[in-house]
Amino acid sequence: TVPGLVRVGIDDFARKMIGRITAIEFPAKGSVVQQGERLFAIQQDERAAIFNAPVTGKVHLVNTELREHLDWLEKQPYEKGWVCSLQPEHLANELESLRIGEKAADWYREEIARFRKLLAPANGNGKAAGVPELAQLVEGQLEEVDEQMWSKFSEIFLTKN
């Protein structure tokens, strides 16, 4: 880890829900991104999920070894499973919007609840029916969903978050 750089990867929630990842589209080294803009994408066969930059900055390093070791995303996400590192431009201003510590744990619980609602079947009036507590989420849940549900997940959880 280089002091002053921000390592970026796939968050635990997204990795677990997406499941199997077959490829990564890396950002270009030296490119400049704004917070909230597309930074990289992962692929699951023909489907892609876009991940946005958590902070504004310049892409300093790209972990191209990850291309040949996709298992690191699951087995060593922090040590070797990071996608790139950014040299932040406005970290002091953008730090407040990042989810760290208890804020991250609260966010994770909220995302699980939102995901359960997304998967809940609609009742007769077109609104989501209640999700039984027994309806547990399983790792790789999105591997079996149709394109419409994949797109909804990407839009709701990855792009507009």
PDB file of C-alpha atoms in Angstrom:
ATOM      1  CA  THR A   1       0.000   0.000   0.000  1.00  0.00           C
ATOM      2  CA  VAL A   2       1.355   3.401  -0.983  1.00  0.00           C
ATOM      3  CA  PRO A   3       0.541   6.223   1.453  1.00  0.00           C
ATOM      4  CA  GLY A   4      -1.920   8.752   0.063  1.00  0.00           C
ATOM      5  CA  LEU A   5      -3.451   6.379  -2.487  1.00  0.00           C
ATOM      6  CA  VAL A   6      -6.961   4.932  -2.376  1.00  0.00           C
ATOM      7  CA  ARG A   7      -7.286   1.262  -3.289  1.00  0.00           C
ATOM      8  CA  VAL A   8     -10.527   0.444  -5.069  1.00  0.00           C
ATOM      9  CA  GLY A   9     -12.209  -2.886  -5.631  1.00  0.00           C
ATOM     10  CA  ILE A  10     -15.549  -4.625  -5.567  1.00  0.00           C
ATOM     11  CA  ASP A  11     -17.454  -4.265  -2.317  1.00  0.00           C
ATOM     12  CA  ASP A  12     -18.404  -7.421  -0.449  1.00  0.00           C
ATOM     13  CA  PHE A  13     -22.153  -7.019  -1.022  1.00  0.00           C
ATOM     14  CA  ALA A  14     -21.833  -6.719  -4.812  1.00  0.00           C
ATOM     15  CA  ARG A  15     -19.315  -9.571  -5.045  1.00  0.00           C
ATOM     16  CA  LYS A  16     -21.512 -11.915  -3.054  1.00  0.00           C
ATOM     17  CA  MET A  17     -24.705 -11.093  -4.942  1.00  0.00           C
ATOM     18  CA  ILE A  18     -23.082 -11.157  -8.393  1.00  0.00           C
ATOM     19  CA  GLY A  19     -21.254 -14.404  -7.720  1.00  0.00           C
ATOM     20  CA  ARG A  20     -19.111 -15.776 -10.517  1.00  0.00           C
ATOM     21  CA  ILE A  21     -17.001 -13.139 -12.284  1.00  0.00           C
ATOM     22  CA  THR A  22     -15.463 -14.096 -15.620  1.00  0.00           C
ATOM     23  CA  ALA A  23     -13.557 -10.917 -16.552  1.00  0.00           C
ATOM     24  CA  ILE A  24     -12.672  -7.385 -15.464  1.00  0.00           C
ATOM     25  CA  GLU A  25     -12.507  -4.285 -17.631  1.00  0.00           C
ATOM     26  CA  PHE A  26      -9.770  -2.200 -16.020  1.00  0.00           C
ATOM     27  CA  PRO A  27      -9.453   1.577 -16.113  1.00  0.00           C
ATOM     28  CA  ALA A  28      -6.563   3.067 -18.072  1.00  0.00           C
ATOM     29  CA  LYS A  29      -3.523   3.906 -15.972  1.00  0.00           C
ATOM     30  CA  GLY A  30      -3.176   7.688 -15.809  1.00  0.00           C
ATOM     31  CA  SER A  31      -6.825   8.380 -16.589  1.00  0.00           C
ATOM     32  CA  VAL A  32      -8.644  10.929 -14.429  1.00  0.00           C
ATOM     33  CA  VAL A  33     -12.075  10.131 -13.012  1.00  0.00           C
ATOM     34  CA  GLN A  34     -14.594  12.140 -11.057  1.00  0.00           C
ATOM     35  CA  GLN A  35     -16.337  10.715  -8.015  1.00  0.00           C
ATOM     36  CA  GLY A  36     -19.381   8.786  -9.254  1.00  0.00           C
ATOM     37  CA  GLU A  37     -18.094   8.264 -12.804  1.00  0.00           C
ATOM     38  CA  ARG A  38     -17.425   4.852 -14.347  1.00  0.00           C
ATOM     39  CA  LEU A  39     -14.129   3.441 -13.120  1.00  0.00           C
ATOM     40  CA  PHE A  40     -14.191  -0.260 -14.051  1.00  0.00           C
ATOM     41  CA  ALA A  41     -16.561  -3.069 -14.952  1.00  0.00           C
ATOM     42  CA  ILE A  42     -16.825  -6.749 -14.173  1.00  0.00           C
ATOM     43  CA  GLN A  43     -18.300  -9.354 -16.451  1.00  0.00           C
ATOM     44  CA  GLN A  44     -20.267 -12.481 -15.836  1.00  0.00           C
ATOM     45  CA  ASP A  45     -20.186 -14.119 -19.250  1.00  0.00           C
ATOM     46  CA  GLU A  46     -21.988 -11.644 -21.556  1.00  0.00           C
ATOM     47  CA  ARG A  47     -23.328  -9.413 -18.758  1.00  0.00           C
ATOM     48  CA  ALA A  48     -21.454  -6.487 -17.267  1.00  0.00           C
ATOM     49  CA  ALA A  49     -21.745  -4.504 -14.047  1.00  0.00           C
ATOM     50  CA  ILE A  50     -20.199  -1.045 -13.862  1.00  0.00           C
ATOM     51  CA  PHE A  51     -18.489   0.254 -10.739  1.00  0.00           C
ATOM     52  CA  ASN A  52     -18.082   3.983 -10.217  1.00  0.00           C
ATOM     53  CA  ALA A  53     -15.173   5.854  -8.683  1.00  0.00           C
ATOM     54  CA  PRO A  54     -15.590   6.429  -4.932  1.00  0.00           C
ATOM     55  CA  VAL A  55     -13.374   9.532  -5.123  1.00  0.00           C
ATOM     56  CA  THR A  56     -12.081  11.959  -7.736  1.00  0.00           C
ATOM     57  CA  GLY A  57      -8.543  11.211  -8.816  1.00  0.00           C
ATOM     58  CA  LYS A  58      -6.007   9.853 -11.238  1.00  0.00           C
ATOM     59  CA  VAL A  59      -5.590   6.105 -11.783  1.00  0.00           C
ATOM     60  CA  HIS A  60      -2.141   5.449 -10.317  1.00  0.00           C
ATOM     61  CA  LEU A  61      -1.902   1.655 -10.527  1.00  0.00           C
ATOM     62  CA  VAL A  62      -3.959  -1.083 -12.162  1.00  0.00           C
ATOM     63  CA  ASN A  63      -3.857  -4.599 -10.714  1.00  0.00           C
ATOM     64  CA  THR A  64      -3.603  -6.402 -14.055  1.00  0.00           C
ATOM     65  CA  GLU A  65      -2.549  -9.629 -12.276  1.00  0.00           C
ATOM     66  CA  LEU A  66      -6.177  -9.874 -11.189  1.00  0.00           C
ATOM     67  CA  ARG A  67      -7.133 -10.727 -14.792  1.00  0.00           C
ATOM     68  CA  GLU A  68      -5.433 -14.126 -14.356  1.00  0.00           C
ATOM     69  CA  HIS A  69      -6.452 -14.585 -10.696  1.00  0.00           C
ATOM     70  CA  LEU A  70     -10.142 -13.716 -10.429  1.00  0.00           C
ATOM     71  CA  ASP A  71     -10.335 -15.965  -7.363  1.00  0.00           C
ATOM     72  CA  TRP A  72      -8.467 -13.221  -5.453  1.00  0.00           C
ATOM     73  CA  LEU A  73     -11.699 -11.194  -5.498  1.00  0.00           C
ATOM     74  CA  GLU A  74     -13.153 -13.744  -3.099  1.00  0.00           C
ATOM     75  CA  LYS A  75     -10.147 -15.275  -1.369  1.00  0.00           C
ATOM     76  CA  GLN A  76      -7.891 -12.223  -0.895  1.00  0.00           C
ATOM     77  CA  PRO A  77     -10.045  -9.151  -1.653  1.00  0.00           C
ATOM     78  CA  TYR A  78      -7.982  -6.652   0.331  1.00  0.00           C
ATOM     79  CA  GLU A  79      -4.490  -8.035  -0.156  1.00  0.00           C
ATOM     80  CA  LYS A  80      -4.593  -8.989  -3.845  1.00  0.00           C
ATOM     81  CA  GLY A  81      -8.196  -8.561  -5.080  1.00  0.00           C
ATOM     82  CA  TRP A  82      -8.168  -4.779  -5.527  1.00  0.00           C
ATOM     83  CA  VAL A  83      -8.762  -3.441  -9.036  1.00  0.00           C
ATOM     84  CA  CYS A  84      -6.837  -0.161  -9.068  1.00  0.00           C
ATOM     85  CA  SER A  85      -5.476   2.600  -6.885  1.00  0.00           C
ATOM     86  CA  LEU A  86      -6.287   6.271  -7.250  1.00  0.00           C
ATOM     87  CA  GLN A  87      -4.290   9.364  -6.367  1.00  0.00           C
ATOM     88  CA  PRO A  88      -7.164  11.362  -4.867  1.00  0.00           C
ATOM     89  CA  GLU A  89      -7.620  15.027  -5.767  1.00  0.00           C
ATOM     90  CA  HIS A  90     -10.276  16.068  -3.236  1.00  0.00           C
ATOM     91  CA  LEU A  91     -10.100  13.379  -0.566  1.00  0.00           C
ATOM     92  CA  ALA A  92     -10.720  15.718   2.366  1.00  0.00           C
ATOM     93  CA  ASN A  93     -13.966  16.922   0.774  1.00  0.00           C
ATOM     94  CA  GLU A  94     -15.099  13.499  -0.451  1.00  0.00           C
ATOM     95  CA  LEU A  95     -14.167  11.485   2.646  1.00  0.00           C
ATOM     96  CA  GLU A  96     -17.495  12.231   4.334  1.00  0.00           C
ATOM     97  CA  SER A  97     -19.401  10.445   1.551  1.00  0.00           C
ATOM     98  CA  LEU A  98     -17.382   7.227   1.924  1.00  0.00           C
ATOM     99  CA  ARG A  99     -18.724   4.362   4.025  1.00  0.00           C
ATOM    100  CA  ILE A 100     -16.199   3.512   6.713  1.00  0.00           C
ATOM    101  CA  GLY A 101     -16.585   1.603   9.985  1.00  0.00           C
ATOM    102  CA  GLU A 102     -20.091   1.576  11.499  1.00  0.00           C
ATOM    103  CA  LYS A 103     -21.375   3.610   8.556  1.00  0.00           C
ATOM    104  CA  ALA A 104     -20.303   0.744   6.270  1.00  0.00           C
ATOM    105  CA  ALA A 105     -21.980  -1.883   8.474  1.00  0.00           C
ATOM    106  CA  ASP A 106     -25.249   0.088   8.522  1.00  0.00           C
ATOM    107  CA  TRP A 107     -25.081   0.515   4.741  1.00  0.00           C
ATOM    108  CA  TYR A 108     -24.516  -3.225   4.252  1.00  0.00           C
ATOM    109  CA  ARG A 109     -27.628  -4.079   6.300  1.00  0.00           C
ATOM    110  CA  GLU A 110     -29.687  -1.527   4.346  1.00  0.00           C
ATOM    111  CA  GLU A 111     -28.467  -2.924   1.012  1.00  0.00           C
ATOM    112  CA  ILE A 112     -29.469  -6.455   2.015  1.00  0.00           C
ATOM    113  CA  ALA A 113     -32.959  -5.226   2.924  1.00  0.00           C
ATOM    114  CA  ARG A 114     -33.260  -3.307  -0.371  1.00  0.00           C
ATOM    115  CA  PHE A 115     -32.072  -6.348  -2.334  1.00  0.00           C
ATOM    116  CA  ARG A 116     -34.665  -8.579  -0.650  1.00  0.00           C
ATOM    117  CA  LYS A 117     -37.364  -6.081  -1.668  1.00  0.00           C
ATOM    118  CA  LEU A 118     -36.084  -6.092  -5.242  1.00  0.00           C
ATOM    119  CA  LEU A 119     -36.337  -9.879  -5.384  1.00  0.00           C
ATOM    120  CA  ALA A 120     -39.778  -9.992  -3.724  1.00  0.00           C
ATOM    121  CA  PRO A 121     -42.594 -10.961  -6.081  1.00  0.00           C
ATOM    122  CA  ALA A 122     -45.200  -8.266  -6.704  1.00  0.00           C
ATOM    123  CA  ASN A 123     -48.616  -8.770  -5.144  1.00  0.00           C
ATOM    124  CA  GLY A 124     -51.906  -8.122  -6.962  1.00  0.00           C
ATOM    125  CA  ASN A 125     -51.624  -4.313  -6.875  1.00  0.00           C
ATOM    126  CA  GLY A 126     -48.165  -4.232  -8.488  1.00  0.00           C
ATOM    127  CA  LYS A 127     -46.294  -3.469  -5.259  1.00  0.00           C
ATOM    128  CA  ALA A 128     -43.696  -5.778  -3.771  1.00  0.00           C
ATOM    129  CA  ALA A 129     -45.172  -8.300  -1.412  1.00  0.00           C
ATOM    130  CA  GLY A 130     -43.558  -8.690   1.997  1.00  0.00           C
ATOM    131  CA  VAL A 131     -40.348 -10.675   2.004  1.00  0.00           C
ATOM    132  CA  PRO A 132     -40.454 -13.539   4.462  1.00  0.00           C
ATOM    133  CA  GLU A 133     -37.522 -13.565   6.850  1.00  0.00           C
ATOM    134  CA  LEU A 134     -36.938 -17.169   5.793  1.00  0.00           C
ATOM    135  CA  ALA A 135     -36.079 -15.959   2.279  1.00  0.00           C
ATOM    136  CA  GLN A 136     -32.337 -15.954   2.780  1.00  0.00           C
ATOM    137  CA  LEU A 137     -30.011 -14.453   0.239  1.00  0.00           C
ATOM    138  CA  VAL A 138     -27.424 -16.794  -1.193  1.00  0.00           C
ATOM    139  CA  GLU A 139     -24.037 -16.041  -2.648  1.00  0.00           C
ATOM    140  CA  GLY A 140     -24.193 -15.768  -6.415  1.00  0.00           C
ATOM    141  CA  GLN A 141     -27.920 -15.042  -6.408  1.00  0.00           C
ATOM    142  CA  LEU A 142     -27.654 -12.934  -9.578  1.00  0.00           C
ATOM    143  CA  GLU A 143     -26.129 -15.764 -11.597  1.00  0.00           C
ATOM    144  CA  GLU A 144     -29.591 -17.170 -12.277  1.00  0.00           C
ATOM    145  CA  VAL A 145     -31.624 -13.990 -12.831  1.00  0.00           C
ATOM    146  CA  ASP A 146     -32.845 -12.725 -16.193  1.00  0.00           C
ATOM    147  CA  GLU A 147     -31.432  -9.675 -17.985  1.00  0.00           C
ATOM    148  CA  GLN A 148     -34.164  -7.396 -16.636  1.00  0.00           C
ATOM    149  CA  MET A 149     -33.335  -8.223 -13.007  1.00  0.00           C
ATOM    150  CA  TRP A 150     -29.569  -7.943 -13.706  1.00  0.00           C
ATOM    151  CA  SER A 151     -30.134  -4.465 -15.176  1.00  0.00           C
ATOM    152  CA  LYS A 152     -32.315  -3.425 -12.231  1.00  0.00           C
ATOM    153  CA  PHE A 153     -29.624  -4.558  -9.786  1.00  0.00           C
ATOM    154  CA  SER A 154     -26.925  -2.654 -11.668  1.00  0.00           C
ATOM    155  CA  GLU A 155     -28.988   0.503 -11.858  1.00  0.00           C
ATOM    156  CA  ILE A 156     -30.275   0.481  -8.282  1.00  0.00           C
ATOM    157  CA  PHE A 157     -27.221  -0.802  -6.419  1.00  0.00           C
ATOM    158  CA  LEU A 158     -24.192   0.112  -8.527  1.00  0.00           C
ATOM    159  CA  THR A 159     -24.998   3.208 -10.574  1.00  0.00           C
ATOM    160  CA  LYS A 160     -27.309   5.218  -8.343  1.00  0.00           C
ATOM    161  CA  ASN A 161     -25.725   4.401  -5.011  1.00  0.00           C
TER     162      ASN A 161
END
